[in-house]
Coordinates of C-alpha atoms and ligand atoms in Angstrom, one line a residue:
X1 CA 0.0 0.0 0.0
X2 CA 1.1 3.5 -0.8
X3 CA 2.6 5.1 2.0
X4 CA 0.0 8.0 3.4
X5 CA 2.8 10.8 4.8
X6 CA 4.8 12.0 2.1
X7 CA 7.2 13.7 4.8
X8 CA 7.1 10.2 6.8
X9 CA 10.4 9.1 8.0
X10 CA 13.2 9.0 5.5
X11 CA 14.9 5.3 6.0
X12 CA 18.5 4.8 5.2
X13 CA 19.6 0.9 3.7
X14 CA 23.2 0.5 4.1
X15 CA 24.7 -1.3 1.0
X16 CA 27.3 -3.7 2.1
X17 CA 28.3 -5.5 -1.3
X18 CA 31.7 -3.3 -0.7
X19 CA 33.0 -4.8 2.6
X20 CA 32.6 -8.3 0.9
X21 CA 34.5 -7.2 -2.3
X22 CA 37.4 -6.2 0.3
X23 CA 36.9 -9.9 1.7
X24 CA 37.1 -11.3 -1.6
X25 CA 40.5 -9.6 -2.5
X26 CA 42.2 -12.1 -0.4
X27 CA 39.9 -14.7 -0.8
X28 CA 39.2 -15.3 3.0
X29 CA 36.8 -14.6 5.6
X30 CA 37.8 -11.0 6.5
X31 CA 36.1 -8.5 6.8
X32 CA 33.2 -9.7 7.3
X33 CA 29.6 -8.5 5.7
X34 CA 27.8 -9.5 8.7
X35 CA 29.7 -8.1 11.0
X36 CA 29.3 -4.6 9.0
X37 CA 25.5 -5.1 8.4
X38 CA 25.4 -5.7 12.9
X39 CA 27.0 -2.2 12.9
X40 CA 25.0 -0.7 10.6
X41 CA 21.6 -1.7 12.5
X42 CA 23.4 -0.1 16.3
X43 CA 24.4 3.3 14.0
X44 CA 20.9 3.8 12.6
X45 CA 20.5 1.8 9.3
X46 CA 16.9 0.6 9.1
X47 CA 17.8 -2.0 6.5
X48 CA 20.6 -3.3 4.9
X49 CA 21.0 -4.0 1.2
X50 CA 23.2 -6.6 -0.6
X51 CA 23.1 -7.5 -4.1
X52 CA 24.0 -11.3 -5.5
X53 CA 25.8 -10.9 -8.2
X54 CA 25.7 -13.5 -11.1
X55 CA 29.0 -13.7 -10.9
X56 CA 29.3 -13.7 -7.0
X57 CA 31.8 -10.5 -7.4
X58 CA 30.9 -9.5 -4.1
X59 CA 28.0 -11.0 -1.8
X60 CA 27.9 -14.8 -1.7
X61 CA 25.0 -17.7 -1.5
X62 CA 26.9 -17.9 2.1
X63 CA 26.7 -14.2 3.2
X64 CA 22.8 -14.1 2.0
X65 CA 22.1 -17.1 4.0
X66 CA 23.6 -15.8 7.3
X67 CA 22.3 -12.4 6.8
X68 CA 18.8 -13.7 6.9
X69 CA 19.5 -15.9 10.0
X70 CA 21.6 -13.0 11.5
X71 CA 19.9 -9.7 10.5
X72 CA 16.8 -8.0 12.5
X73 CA 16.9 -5.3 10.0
X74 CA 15.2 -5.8 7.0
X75 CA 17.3 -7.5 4.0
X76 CA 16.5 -5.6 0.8
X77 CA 18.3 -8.4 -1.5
X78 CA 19.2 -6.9 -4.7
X79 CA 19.2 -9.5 -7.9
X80 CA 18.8 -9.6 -11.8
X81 CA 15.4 -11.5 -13.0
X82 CA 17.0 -14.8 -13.9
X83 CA 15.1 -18.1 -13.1
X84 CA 18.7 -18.8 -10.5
X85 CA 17.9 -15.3 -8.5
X86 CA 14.3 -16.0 -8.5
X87 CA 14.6 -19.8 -6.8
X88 CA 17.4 -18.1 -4.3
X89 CA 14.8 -15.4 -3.4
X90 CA 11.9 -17.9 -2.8
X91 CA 14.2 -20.3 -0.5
X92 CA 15.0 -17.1 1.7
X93 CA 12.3 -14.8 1.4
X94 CA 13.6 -11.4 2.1
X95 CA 11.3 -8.5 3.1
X96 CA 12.0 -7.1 -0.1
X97 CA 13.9 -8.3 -3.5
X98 CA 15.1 -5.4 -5.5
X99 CA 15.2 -6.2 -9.6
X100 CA 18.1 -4.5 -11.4
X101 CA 19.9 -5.1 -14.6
X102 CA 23.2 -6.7 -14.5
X103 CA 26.0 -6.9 -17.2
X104 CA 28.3 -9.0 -16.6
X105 CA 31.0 -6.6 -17.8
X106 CA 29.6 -3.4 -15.9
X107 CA 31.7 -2.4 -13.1
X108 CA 28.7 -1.6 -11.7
X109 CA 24.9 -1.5 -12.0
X110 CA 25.1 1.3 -14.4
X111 CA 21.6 1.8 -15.6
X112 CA 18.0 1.1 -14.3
X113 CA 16.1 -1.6 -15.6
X114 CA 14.3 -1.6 -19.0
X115 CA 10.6 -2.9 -17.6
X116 CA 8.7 -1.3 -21.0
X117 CA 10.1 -3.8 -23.1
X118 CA 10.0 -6.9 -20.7
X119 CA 6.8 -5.8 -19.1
X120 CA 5.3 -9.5 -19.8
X121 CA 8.4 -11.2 -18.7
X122 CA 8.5 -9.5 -15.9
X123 CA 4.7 -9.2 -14.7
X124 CA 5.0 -13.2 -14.6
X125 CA 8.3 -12.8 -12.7
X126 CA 7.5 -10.9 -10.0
X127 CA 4.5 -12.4 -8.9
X128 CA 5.5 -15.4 -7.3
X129 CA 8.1 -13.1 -5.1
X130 CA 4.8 -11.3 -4.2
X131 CA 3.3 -14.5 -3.5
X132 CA 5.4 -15.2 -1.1
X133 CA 5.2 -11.8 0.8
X134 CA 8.5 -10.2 -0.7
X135 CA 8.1 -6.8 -1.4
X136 CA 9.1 -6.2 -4.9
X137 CA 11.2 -3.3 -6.0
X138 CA 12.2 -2.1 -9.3
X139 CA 15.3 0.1 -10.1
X140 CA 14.7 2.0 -12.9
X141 CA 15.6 5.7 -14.3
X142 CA 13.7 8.0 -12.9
X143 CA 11.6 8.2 -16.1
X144 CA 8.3 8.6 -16.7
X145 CA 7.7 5.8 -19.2
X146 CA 9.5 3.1 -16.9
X147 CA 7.5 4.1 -13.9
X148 CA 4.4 3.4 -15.4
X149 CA 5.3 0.4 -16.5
X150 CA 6.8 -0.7 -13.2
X151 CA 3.2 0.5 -12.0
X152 CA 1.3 -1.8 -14.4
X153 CA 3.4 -4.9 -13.9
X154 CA 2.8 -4.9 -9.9
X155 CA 5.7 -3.5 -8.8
X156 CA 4.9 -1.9 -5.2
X157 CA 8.6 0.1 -4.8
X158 CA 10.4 1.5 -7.4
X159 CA 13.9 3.0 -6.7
X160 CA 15.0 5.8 -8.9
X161 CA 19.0 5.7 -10.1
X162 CA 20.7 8.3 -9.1
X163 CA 24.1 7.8 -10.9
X164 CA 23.9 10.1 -13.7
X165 CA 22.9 13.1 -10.7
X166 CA 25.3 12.4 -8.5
X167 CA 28.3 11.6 -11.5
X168 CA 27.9 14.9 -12.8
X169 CA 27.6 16.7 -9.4
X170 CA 31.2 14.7 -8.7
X171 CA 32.8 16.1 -12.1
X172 CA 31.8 19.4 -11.6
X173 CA 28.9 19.7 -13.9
X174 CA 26.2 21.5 -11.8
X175 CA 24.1 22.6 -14.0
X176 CA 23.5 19.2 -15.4
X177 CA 23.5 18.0 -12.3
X178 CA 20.7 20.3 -10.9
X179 CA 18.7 19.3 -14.0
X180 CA 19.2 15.1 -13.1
X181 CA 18.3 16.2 -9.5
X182 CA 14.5 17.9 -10.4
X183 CA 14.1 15.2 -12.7
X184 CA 14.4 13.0 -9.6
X185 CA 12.2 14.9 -7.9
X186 CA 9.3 15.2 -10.3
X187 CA 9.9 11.2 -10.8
X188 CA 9.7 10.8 -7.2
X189 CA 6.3 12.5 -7.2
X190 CA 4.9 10.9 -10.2
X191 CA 5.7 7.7 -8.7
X192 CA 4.2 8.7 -5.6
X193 CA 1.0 9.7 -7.2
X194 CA 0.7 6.3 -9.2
X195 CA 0.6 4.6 -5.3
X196 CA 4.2 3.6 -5.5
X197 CA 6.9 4.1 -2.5
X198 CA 9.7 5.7 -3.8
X199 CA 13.3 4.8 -3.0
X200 CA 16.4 6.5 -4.4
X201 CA 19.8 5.3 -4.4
X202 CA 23.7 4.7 -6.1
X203 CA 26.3 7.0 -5.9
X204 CA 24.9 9.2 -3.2
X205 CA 27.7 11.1 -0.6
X206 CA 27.7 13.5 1.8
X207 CA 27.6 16.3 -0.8
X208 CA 24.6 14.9 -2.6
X209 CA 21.9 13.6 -0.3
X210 CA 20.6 16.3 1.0
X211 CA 18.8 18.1 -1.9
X212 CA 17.1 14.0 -2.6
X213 CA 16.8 13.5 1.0
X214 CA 14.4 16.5 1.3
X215 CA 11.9 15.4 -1.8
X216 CA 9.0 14.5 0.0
X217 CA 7.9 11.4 -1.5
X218 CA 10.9 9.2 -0.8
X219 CA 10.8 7.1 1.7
X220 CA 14.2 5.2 1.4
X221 CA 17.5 5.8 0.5
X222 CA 20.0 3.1 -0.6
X223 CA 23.9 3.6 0.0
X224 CA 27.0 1.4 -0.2
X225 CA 29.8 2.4 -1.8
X226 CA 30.7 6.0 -0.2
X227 CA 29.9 4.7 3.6
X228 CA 32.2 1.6 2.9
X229 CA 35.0 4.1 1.5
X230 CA 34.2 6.7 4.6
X231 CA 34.3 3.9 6.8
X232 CA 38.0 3.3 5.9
X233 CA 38.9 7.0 6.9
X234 CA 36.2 7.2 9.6
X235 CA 35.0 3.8 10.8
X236 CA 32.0 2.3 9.8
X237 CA 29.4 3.4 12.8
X238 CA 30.7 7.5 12.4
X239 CA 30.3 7.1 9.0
X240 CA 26.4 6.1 9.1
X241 CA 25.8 8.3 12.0
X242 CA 26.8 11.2 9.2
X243 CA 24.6 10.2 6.5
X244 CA 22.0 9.5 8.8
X245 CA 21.9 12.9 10.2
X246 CA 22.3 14.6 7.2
X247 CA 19.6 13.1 6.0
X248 CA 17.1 13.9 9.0
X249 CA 18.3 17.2 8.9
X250 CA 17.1 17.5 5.3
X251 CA 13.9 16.1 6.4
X252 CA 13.3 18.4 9.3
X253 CA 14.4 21.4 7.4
X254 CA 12.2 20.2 3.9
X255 CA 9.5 20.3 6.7
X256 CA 9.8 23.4 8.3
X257 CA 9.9 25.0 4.7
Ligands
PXP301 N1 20.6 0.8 -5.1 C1 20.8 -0.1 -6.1 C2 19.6 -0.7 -6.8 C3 22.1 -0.5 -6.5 O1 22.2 -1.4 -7.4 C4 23.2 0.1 -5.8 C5 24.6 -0.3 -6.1 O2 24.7 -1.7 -6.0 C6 22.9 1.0 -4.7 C7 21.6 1.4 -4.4 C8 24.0 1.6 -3.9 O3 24.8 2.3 -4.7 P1 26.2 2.9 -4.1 O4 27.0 1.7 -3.8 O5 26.7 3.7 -5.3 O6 25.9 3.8 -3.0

């Protein structure tokens, strides 16, 4: 169901797919995804994300099956719609299953899925992930086009890429940056009008939630790979505490305004 509040509580899903590509440099056990996803639930994360690659670049069959027996946050599992991912996500049944696109060659999830063109395909995909009482999320631009179709295939979340806004805010380009940024906001409130909750994520930093933060009609933010680079300067807890009150802030001050 559509979320009532637009200015409800903002929640923050920590990303941890970074501390197990550290792991997987040496092939070991350390550092451990769990162990990061424990300190992201005592610093304020009110889920934690982690995506299963095809290739198992990152996240393993092994760290998805502890973090379900471990977590008391809510696992937002992240996976392409392959007939593999789909069997994975019915033996676990996390609270949500977030579909991307995946390329094999991408170094990372560089675009948002193309539902307009698969809308059969993935209508009949989704809905036995509904079935069993996963919340399904789609992560798509934020374009008008793919939000309706997200809308008409069942989707109940969709979660608006925020790469090409927060690339160009990184190189400098502000103007072009601004212009990705109100297209994320008058995305978010399409979506939001349609009856779908509205999550944003990728590439977000200190110096760009705040403006997405403050859009009404999100409800959820999703963010890995800055926190997991902060954390190496900062620690992992200061480094959530930070982007969790920056983003309250935004909320409280989008409020008040
Ligand atoms: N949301 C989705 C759907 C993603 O695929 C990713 C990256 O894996 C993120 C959020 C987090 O992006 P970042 O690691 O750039 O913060």
């Amino acid at each position: 169901m559509a979320l009532t509040s637009p200015l409800g509580k903002l929640r923050l899903g920590v990303n941890i797919d970074h501390v197990a590509t550290v792991r997987n440099a040496r092939g070991g056990d350390y550092p451990d995804p769990i162990r990061a996803a424990k300190i992201a639930e005592t610093a304020g994360a009110d889920g934690i994300t982690a995506h299963l690659r095809e290739d198992r670049r990152h996240i393993s069959d092994d760290d998805i099956e502890r973090l379900m027996d471990a977590l008391t946050l809510p696992l937002n599992f992240e996976m392409a719609a392959t007939p593999e991912m789909q069997a994975i996500a019915l033996r676990h049944r996390p609270h949500a299953v977030c579909l991307v696109p995946e390329k094999r060659e991408e170094r990372t999830t560089e675009g948002g899925l193309e539902v307009r063109r698969e809308e059969n395909h993935l209508a009949h995909f989704i809905a036995p992930l509904r079935e069993a009482g996963c919340r399904v999320s789609i992560f798509i631009a934020a374009d008008r086009a793919q939000i309706e179709a997200a809308h008409r295939i069942g989707a109940e979340v969709v979660e608006l890429h925020a790469g090409a806004y927060c690339d160009l805010h990184a190189e400098g380009k502000f103007a072009q940056s601004t212009a990705e940024l109100h297209r994320l906001r008058d995305m978010s409130a399409f979506a939001h009008s349609l009856g779908l909750e509205v999550h944003v994520g990728h590439g977000l930093t200190y110096d760009t939630v705040k403006p997405v933060a403050a859009f009404p009609e999100v409800m959820e933010l999703n963010i890995g790979h800055f926190l997991i680079g902060e954390a190496i300067f900062l620690g992992l807890d200061p480094a959530i505490r930070e982007m969790r009150s920056l983003m309250d802030e935004a909320r409280t001050q989008s409020a008040v305004a």
